[in-house]
Structures are given as structure tokens and as C-alpha cells.
Short mmCIF file of C-alpha atoms and ligand atoms in Angstrom, two decimals:
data_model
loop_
_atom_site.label_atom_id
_atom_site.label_comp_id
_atom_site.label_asym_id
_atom_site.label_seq_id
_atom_site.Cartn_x
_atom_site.Cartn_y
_atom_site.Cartn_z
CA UNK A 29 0.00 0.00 0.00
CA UNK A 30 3.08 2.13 0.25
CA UNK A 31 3.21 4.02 -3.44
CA UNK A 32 5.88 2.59 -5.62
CA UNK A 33 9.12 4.34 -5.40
CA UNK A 34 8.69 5.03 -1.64
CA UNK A 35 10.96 3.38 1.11
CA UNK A 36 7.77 1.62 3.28
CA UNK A 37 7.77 2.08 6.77
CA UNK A 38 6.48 -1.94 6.49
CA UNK A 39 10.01 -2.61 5.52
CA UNK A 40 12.08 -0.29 7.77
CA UNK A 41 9.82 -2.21 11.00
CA UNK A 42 11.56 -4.94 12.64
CA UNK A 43 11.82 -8.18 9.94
CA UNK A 44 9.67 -11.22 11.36
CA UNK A 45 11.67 -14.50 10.81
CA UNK A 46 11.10 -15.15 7.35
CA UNK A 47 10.33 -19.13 5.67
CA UNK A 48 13.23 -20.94 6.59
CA UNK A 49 14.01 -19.88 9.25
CA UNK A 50 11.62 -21.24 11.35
CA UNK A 51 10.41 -24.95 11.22
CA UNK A 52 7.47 -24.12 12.75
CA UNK A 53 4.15 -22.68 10.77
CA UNK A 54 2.32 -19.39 11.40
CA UNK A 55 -1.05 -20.85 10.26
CA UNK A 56 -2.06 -24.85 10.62
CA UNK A 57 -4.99 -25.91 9.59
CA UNK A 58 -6.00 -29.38 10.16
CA UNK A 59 -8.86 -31.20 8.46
CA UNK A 60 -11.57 -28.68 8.68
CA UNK A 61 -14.84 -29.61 7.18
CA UNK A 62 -17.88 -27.25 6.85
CA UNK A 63 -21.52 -28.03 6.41
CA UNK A 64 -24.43 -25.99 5.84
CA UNK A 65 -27.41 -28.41 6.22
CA UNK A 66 -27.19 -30.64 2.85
CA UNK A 67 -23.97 -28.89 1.27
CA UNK A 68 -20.56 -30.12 2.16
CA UNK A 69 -18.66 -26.40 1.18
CA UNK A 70 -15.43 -27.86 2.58
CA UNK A 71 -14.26 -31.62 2.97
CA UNK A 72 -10.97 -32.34 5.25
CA UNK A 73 -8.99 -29.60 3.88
CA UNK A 74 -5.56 -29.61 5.67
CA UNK A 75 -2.90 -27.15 4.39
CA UNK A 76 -0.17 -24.72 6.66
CA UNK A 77 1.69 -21.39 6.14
CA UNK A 78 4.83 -20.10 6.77
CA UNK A 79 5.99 -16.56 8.10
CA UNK A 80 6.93 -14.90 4.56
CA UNK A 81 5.15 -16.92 2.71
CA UNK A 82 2.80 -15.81 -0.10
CA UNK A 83 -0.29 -18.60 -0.09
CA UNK A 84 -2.46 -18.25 -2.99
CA UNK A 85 -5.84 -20.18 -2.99
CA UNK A 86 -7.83 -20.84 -6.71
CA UNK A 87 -10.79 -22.81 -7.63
CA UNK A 88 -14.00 -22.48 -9.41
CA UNK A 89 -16.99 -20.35 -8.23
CA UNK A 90 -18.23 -22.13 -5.51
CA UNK A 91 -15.00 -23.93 -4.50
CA UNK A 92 -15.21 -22.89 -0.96
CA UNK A 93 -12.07 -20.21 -0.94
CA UNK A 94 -14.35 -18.33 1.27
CA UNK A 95 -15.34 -20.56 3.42
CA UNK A 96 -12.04 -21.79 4.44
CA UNK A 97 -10.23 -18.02 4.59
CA UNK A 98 -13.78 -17.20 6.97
CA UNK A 99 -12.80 -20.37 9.16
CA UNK A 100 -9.41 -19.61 9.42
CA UNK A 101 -10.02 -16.19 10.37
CA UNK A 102 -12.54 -17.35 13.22
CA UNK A 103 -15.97 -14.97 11.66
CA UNK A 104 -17.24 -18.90 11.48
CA UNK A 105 -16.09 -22.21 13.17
CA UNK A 106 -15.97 -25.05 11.18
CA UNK A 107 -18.34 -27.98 11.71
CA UNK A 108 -15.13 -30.54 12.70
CA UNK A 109 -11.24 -29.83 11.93
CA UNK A 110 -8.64 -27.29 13.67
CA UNK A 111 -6.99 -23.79 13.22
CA UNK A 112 -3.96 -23.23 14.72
CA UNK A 113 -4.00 -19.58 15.23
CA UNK A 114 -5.90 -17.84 17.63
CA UNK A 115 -8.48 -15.61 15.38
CA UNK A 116 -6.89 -12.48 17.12
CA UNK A 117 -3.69 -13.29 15.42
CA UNK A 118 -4.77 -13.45 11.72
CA UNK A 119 -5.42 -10.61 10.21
CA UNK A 120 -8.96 -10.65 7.81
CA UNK A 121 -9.15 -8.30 4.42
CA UNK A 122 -13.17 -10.13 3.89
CA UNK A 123 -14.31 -9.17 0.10
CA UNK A 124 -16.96 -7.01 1.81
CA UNK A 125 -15.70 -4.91 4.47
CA UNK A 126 -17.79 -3.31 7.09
CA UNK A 127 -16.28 0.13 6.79
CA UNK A 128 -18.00 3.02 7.58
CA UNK A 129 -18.21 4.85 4.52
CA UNK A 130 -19.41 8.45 5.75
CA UNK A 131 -16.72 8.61 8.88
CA UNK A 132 -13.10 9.60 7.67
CA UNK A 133 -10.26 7.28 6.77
CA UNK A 134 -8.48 7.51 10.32
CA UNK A 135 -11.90 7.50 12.54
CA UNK A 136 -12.62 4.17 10.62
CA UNK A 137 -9.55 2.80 11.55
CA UNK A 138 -10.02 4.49 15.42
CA UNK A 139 -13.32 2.78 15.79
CA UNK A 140 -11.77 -0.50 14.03
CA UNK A 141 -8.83 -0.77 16.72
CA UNK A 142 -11.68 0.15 19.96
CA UNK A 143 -13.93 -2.79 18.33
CA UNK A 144 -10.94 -5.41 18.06
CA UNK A 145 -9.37 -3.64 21.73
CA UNK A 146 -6.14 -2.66 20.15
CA UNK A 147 -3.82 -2.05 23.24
CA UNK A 148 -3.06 1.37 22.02
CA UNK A 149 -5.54 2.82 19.18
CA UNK A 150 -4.08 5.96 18.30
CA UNK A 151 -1.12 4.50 18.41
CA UNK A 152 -2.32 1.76 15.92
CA UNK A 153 -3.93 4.12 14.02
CA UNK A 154 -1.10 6.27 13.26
CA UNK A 155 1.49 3.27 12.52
CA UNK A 156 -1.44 2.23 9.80
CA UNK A 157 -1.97 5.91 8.74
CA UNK A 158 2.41 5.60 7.46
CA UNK A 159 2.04 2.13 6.67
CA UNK A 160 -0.72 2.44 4.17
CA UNK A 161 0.51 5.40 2.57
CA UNK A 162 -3.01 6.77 3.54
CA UNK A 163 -1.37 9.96 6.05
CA UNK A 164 -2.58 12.62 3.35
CA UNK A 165 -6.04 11.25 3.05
CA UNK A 166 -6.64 10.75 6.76
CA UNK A 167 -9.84 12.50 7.08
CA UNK A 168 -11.40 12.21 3.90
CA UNK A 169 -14.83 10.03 4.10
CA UNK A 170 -13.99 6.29 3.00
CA UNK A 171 -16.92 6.84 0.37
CA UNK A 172 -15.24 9.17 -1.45
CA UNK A 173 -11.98 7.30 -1.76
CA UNK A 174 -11.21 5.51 -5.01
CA UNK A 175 -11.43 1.95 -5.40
CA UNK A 176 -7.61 1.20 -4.86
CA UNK A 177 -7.53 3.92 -2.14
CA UNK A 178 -10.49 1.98 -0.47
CA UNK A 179 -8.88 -1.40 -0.34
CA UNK A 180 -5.86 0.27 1.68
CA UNK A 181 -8.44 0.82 4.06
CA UNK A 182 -9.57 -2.39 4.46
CA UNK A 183 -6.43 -4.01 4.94
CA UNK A 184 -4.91 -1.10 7.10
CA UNK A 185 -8.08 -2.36 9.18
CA UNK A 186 -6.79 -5.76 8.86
CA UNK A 187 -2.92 -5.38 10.08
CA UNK A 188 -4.48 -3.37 13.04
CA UNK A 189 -3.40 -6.04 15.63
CA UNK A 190 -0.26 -6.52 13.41
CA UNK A 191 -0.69 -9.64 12.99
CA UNK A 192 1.82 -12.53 11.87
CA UNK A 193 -0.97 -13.87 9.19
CA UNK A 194 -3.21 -11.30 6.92
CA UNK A 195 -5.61 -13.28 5.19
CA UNK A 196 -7.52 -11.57 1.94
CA UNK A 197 -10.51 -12.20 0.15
CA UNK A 198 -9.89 -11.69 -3.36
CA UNK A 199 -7.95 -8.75 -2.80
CA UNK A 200 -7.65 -7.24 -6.17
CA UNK A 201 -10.67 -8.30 -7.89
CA UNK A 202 -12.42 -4.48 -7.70
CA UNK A 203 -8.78 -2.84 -8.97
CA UNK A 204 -7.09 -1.83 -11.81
CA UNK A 205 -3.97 -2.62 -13.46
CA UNK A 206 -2.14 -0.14 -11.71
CA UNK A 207 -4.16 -0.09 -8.62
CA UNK A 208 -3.57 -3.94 -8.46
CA UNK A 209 0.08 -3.48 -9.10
CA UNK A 210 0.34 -1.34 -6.23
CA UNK A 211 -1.43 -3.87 -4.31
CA UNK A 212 0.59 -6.65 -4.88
CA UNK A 213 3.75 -4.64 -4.46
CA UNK A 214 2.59 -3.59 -0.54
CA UNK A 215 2.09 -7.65 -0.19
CA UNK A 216 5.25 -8.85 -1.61
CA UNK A 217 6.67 -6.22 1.31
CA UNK A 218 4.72 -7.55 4.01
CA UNK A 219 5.79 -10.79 3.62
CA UNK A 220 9.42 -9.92 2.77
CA UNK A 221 8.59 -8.48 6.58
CA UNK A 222 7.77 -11.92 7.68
CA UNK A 223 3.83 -11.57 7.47
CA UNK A 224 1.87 -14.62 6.13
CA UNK A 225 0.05 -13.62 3.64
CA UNK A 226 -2.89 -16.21 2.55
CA UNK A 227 -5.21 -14.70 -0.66
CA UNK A 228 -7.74 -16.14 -2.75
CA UNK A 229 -7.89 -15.38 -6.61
CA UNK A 230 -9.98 -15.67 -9.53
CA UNK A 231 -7.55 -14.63 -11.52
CA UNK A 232 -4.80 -17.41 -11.71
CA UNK A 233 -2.48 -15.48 -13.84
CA UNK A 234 -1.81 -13.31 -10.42
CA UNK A 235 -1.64 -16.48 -8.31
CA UNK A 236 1.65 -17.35 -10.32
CA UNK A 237 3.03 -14.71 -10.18
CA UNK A 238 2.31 -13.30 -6.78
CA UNK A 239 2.31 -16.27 -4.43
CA UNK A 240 5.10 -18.98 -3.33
CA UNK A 241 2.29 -21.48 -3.46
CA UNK A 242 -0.71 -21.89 -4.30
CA UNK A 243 -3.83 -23.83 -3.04
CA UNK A 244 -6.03 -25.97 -5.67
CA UNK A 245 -9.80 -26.15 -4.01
CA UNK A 246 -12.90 -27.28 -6.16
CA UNK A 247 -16.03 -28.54 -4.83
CA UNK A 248 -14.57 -28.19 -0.84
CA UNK A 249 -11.86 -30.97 -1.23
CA UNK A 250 -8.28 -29.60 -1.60
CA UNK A 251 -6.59 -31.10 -4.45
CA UNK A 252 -3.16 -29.73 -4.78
CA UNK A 253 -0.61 -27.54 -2.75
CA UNK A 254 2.72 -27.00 -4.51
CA UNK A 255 3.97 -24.36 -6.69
CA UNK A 256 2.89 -22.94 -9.87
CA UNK A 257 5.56 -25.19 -11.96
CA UNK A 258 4.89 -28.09 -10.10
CA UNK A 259 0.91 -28.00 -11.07
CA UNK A 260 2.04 -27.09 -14.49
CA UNK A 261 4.77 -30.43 -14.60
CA UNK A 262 1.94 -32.53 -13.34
CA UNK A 263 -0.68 -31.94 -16.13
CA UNK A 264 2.34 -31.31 -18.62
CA UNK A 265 2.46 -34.56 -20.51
CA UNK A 266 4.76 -33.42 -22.86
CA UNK A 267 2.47 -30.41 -23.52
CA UNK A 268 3.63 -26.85 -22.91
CA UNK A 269 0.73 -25.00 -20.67
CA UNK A 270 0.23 -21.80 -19.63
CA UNK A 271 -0.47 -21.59 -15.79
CA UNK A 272 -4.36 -20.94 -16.75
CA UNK A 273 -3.82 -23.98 -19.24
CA UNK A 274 -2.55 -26.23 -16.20
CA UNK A 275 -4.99 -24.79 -14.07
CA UNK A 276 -8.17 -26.04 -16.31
CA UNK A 277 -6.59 -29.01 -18.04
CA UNK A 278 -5.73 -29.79 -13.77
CA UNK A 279 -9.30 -29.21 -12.90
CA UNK A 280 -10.25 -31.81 -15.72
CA UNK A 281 -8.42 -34.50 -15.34
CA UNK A 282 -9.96 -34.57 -11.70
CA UNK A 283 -13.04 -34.41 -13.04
CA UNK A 284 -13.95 -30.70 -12.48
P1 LIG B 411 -16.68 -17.78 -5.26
O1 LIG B 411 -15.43 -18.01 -6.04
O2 LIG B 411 -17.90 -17.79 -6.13
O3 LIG B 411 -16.60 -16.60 -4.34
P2 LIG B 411 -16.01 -19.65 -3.15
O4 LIG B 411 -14.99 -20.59 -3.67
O5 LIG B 411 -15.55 -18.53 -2.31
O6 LIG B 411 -16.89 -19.10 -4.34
P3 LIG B 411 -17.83 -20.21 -1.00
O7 LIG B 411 -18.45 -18.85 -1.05
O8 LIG B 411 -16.95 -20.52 0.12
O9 LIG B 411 -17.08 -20.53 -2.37
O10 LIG B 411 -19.03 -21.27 -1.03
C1 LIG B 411 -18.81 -22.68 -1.00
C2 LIG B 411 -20.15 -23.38 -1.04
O11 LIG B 411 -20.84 -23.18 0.20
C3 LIG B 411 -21.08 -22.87 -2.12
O12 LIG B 411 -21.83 -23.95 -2.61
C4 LIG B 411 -21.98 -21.90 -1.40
O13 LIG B 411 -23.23 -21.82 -2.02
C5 LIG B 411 -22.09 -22.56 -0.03
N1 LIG B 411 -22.28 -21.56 1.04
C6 LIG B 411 -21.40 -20.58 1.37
N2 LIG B 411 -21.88 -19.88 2.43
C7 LIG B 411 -23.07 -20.44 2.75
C8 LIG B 411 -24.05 -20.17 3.76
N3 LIG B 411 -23.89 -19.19 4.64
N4 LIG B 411 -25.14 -20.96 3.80
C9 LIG B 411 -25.31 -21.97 2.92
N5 LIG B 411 -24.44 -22.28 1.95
C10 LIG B 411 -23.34 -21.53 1.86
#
């Protein structure tokens, strides 16, 4: 969220440990299912994360990307399965945000901090103001803001508690080019800080080539976890693929 050029003050905070260097995960989860009556939107999905590393979760409409990043953040509990981390520790950008639109930029992010009893909110508030690049726009109404502007917002509101997981609910589908650039670019720096960053995507183009990994969920069962080359060797068959090739000739072979 920093505008490109600029040193962030993400990067100049004290690094977390990044992947590596740490055995242990930020984020486990462990067989969660989730029913709602009839409809099985998630079956046994297991998968972790690591501090600095960039998770990307695809899969059809439907797929339950939602589900799962709702679970994980605690707004639902699953119906059997386990999340590691405590819901005050993960950080959650939903694809609907409940901001305020008519109160100002920093007195959404005031009354954001007093809801999730942020030690210090003005404090908090500040360190989000610099961190977001949003300082000069402070108390301009959130409805006025533009679309790009908007999502800072919602994931300044998310990093509140500064949390060691941010998890983000197709994050970039309501932004431009450049917008979504500058999005992806505030990310990459969070997680270079040693932030887990888990997103989910419709667009799997961006899932290459902004995530470590990426997550393969259709119909509530997860069916792959690897890289984007390693999805792309398994369907390869001595055919060249795109990743959005892979992705669909992937989701057909298992019968999706
Ligand atoms: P999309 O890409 O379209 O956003 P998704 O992968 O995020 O989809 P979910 O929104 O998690 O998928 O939904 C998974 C399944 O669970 C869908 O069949 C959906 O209709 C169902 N579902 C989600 N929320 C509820 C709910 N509150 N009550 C009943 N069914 C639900």
C-alpha cells in the first residue's frame, strides 16, 4: 500500500523470521470440514503457512475459498477440523468490508482498533496511517476514496493487531492494473517483513506470479498444494501449458 518508489515504513519495521528460518508454521490448519445443512462447502482440507510466505488459494466459483479463509479467520467455526492460530492473530481483508463509509479514513480505523481492543488505538492508528501510505487522506470520508484507495483501508483495518498472518478475500478483484500493481507490491513487502500472507484469486495469472504457493480447491476438497511449476509439470504430458492452461486441463483431469 506504500506508493511505488517510496521506502515503506512496512520494511524499515523490525523483519519477522522469514520461511526458513523457522520450522514451525504461522497458520495450521487441520482437516476442517464445513456443512451448511445438505452442502458439504469444505471436505478435510488440511494445508499450513509459513511466516513470509505468499499462499495463494484458486478454484472455481463455488469452490469454498471463502469458506475456508472465513474459518481460518474465526468470523465462522468449522463444523469438525482445527486452526492453529488464535483468530486475534490473523489478520482478515473479507471481500466485503464493514467500513463506515461516511466517517473519515483515520476514525474508521479508530473505531476499528476500539472494536478489536487494540492495546493502544491511536497509536495503531497512526502506525497504519504511514504504513498504508493513507497519512494525506486521513480524514477524507472512506466513500469518497477511489477503489484502490479503499482497499488500503480495508487491509490497514486488517494489520491493526499486526498480525503474523493477513488473510484476503480476493484482494484485487475491484482494482485496476495499476491499482492492483500497487497492491501486490505492498504484499510482496509484508511478507518480505515476515507476514503470512494467505489470498484467494480468480484470476490465476496473479496467483503465479504473486504467491510462493498456491492452493487448488474445487467442490470443498483440496486437491493440490505446490507451486505454480509443479501443477504445471503434473498436467504437462509433454504439452507446454500456460499456468491458466494447467490450471483447467488440472481441474479436468480430476473431473472438475
Ligand atoms: P466464489 O469463487 O464464487 O466466491 P467460493 O470458492 O468462495 O466461491 P464459497 O463462497 O466458500 O465458495 O461457497 C462454497 C459453497 O458453500 C457454495 O456452494 C456456497 O453456495 C455454499 N455456502 C457458502 N456460504 C453459505 C451459507 N452461509 N449458507 C449456505 N451455503 C453456503
Amino acid at each position: 500500500m506504500e506508493p511505488l518508489g517510496r521506502s515503506s515504513a512496512v520494511s524499515e519495521a523490525e523483519p519477522r523470521q522469514r520461511s526458513g528460518e523457522q520450522a514451525e508454521p504461522v497458520l495450521e490448519v487441520t482437516d476442517v470440514s464445513k456443512r451448511y445443512g445438505e452442502r458439504e462447502a469444505l471436505r478435510g482440507v488440511s494445508f499450513s503457512a509459513h511466516a513470509g510466505e505468499r499462499v495463494a488459494i484458486i478454484g472455481p466459483n463455488g469452490a469454498g475459498k471463502t469458506t475456508l479463509l472465513s474459518i481460518v479467520a474465526g468470523t465462522q467455526a468449522p463444523t469438525s477440523g482445527m486452526v492453529s492460530c488464535p483468530p486475534g492473530q490473523v489478520g482478515w481483508v473479507p471481500q466485503q468490508p464493514a467500513v463506515y463509509s461516511k466517517l473519515s479514513v483515520a476514525e474508521n480505523l479508530e473505531l476499528f482498533a476500539r472494536l478489536e481492543k487494540v492495546k493502544d488505538p491511536a497509536v495503531a492508528v497512526q502506525r497504519m496511517l504511514d504504513q498504508s501510505g493513507l497519512r494525506e487522506r486521513a480524514g477524507e470520508q472512506v466513500g469518497r476514496l477511489s477503489g484502490g484507495n479503499r482497499q488500503r483501508v480495508n487491509i490497514a483495518i486488517g494489520l491493526l493487531r499486526d498480525p503474523p498472518a493477513l488473510l484476503l478475500d480476493e484482494p484485487s478483484s475491484s482494482l485496476d492494473p495499476r491499482q492492483r500493481e500497487r497492491l501486490w507490491q505492498f504484499v510482496g513487502t509484508l511478507a518480505q517483513r515476515g507476514t503470512s500472507v494467505v489470498f484467494s484469486t480468480h484470476n490465476v495469472s496473479e496467483a503465479e506470479r504473486r504467491a510462493d504457493r498456491v492452493l487448488v480447491l474445487a467442490d470443498g476438497e483440496l486437491l493440490f498444494t505446490g507451486t505454480a511449476a509443479e501443477l504445471k509439470r503434473e498436467v504437462s504430458h509433454g504439452v507446454e501449458h500456460d499456468f491458466e492452461g494447467a490450471f483447467v486441463a488440472f481441474l479436468r483431469e480430476r473431473g472438475h
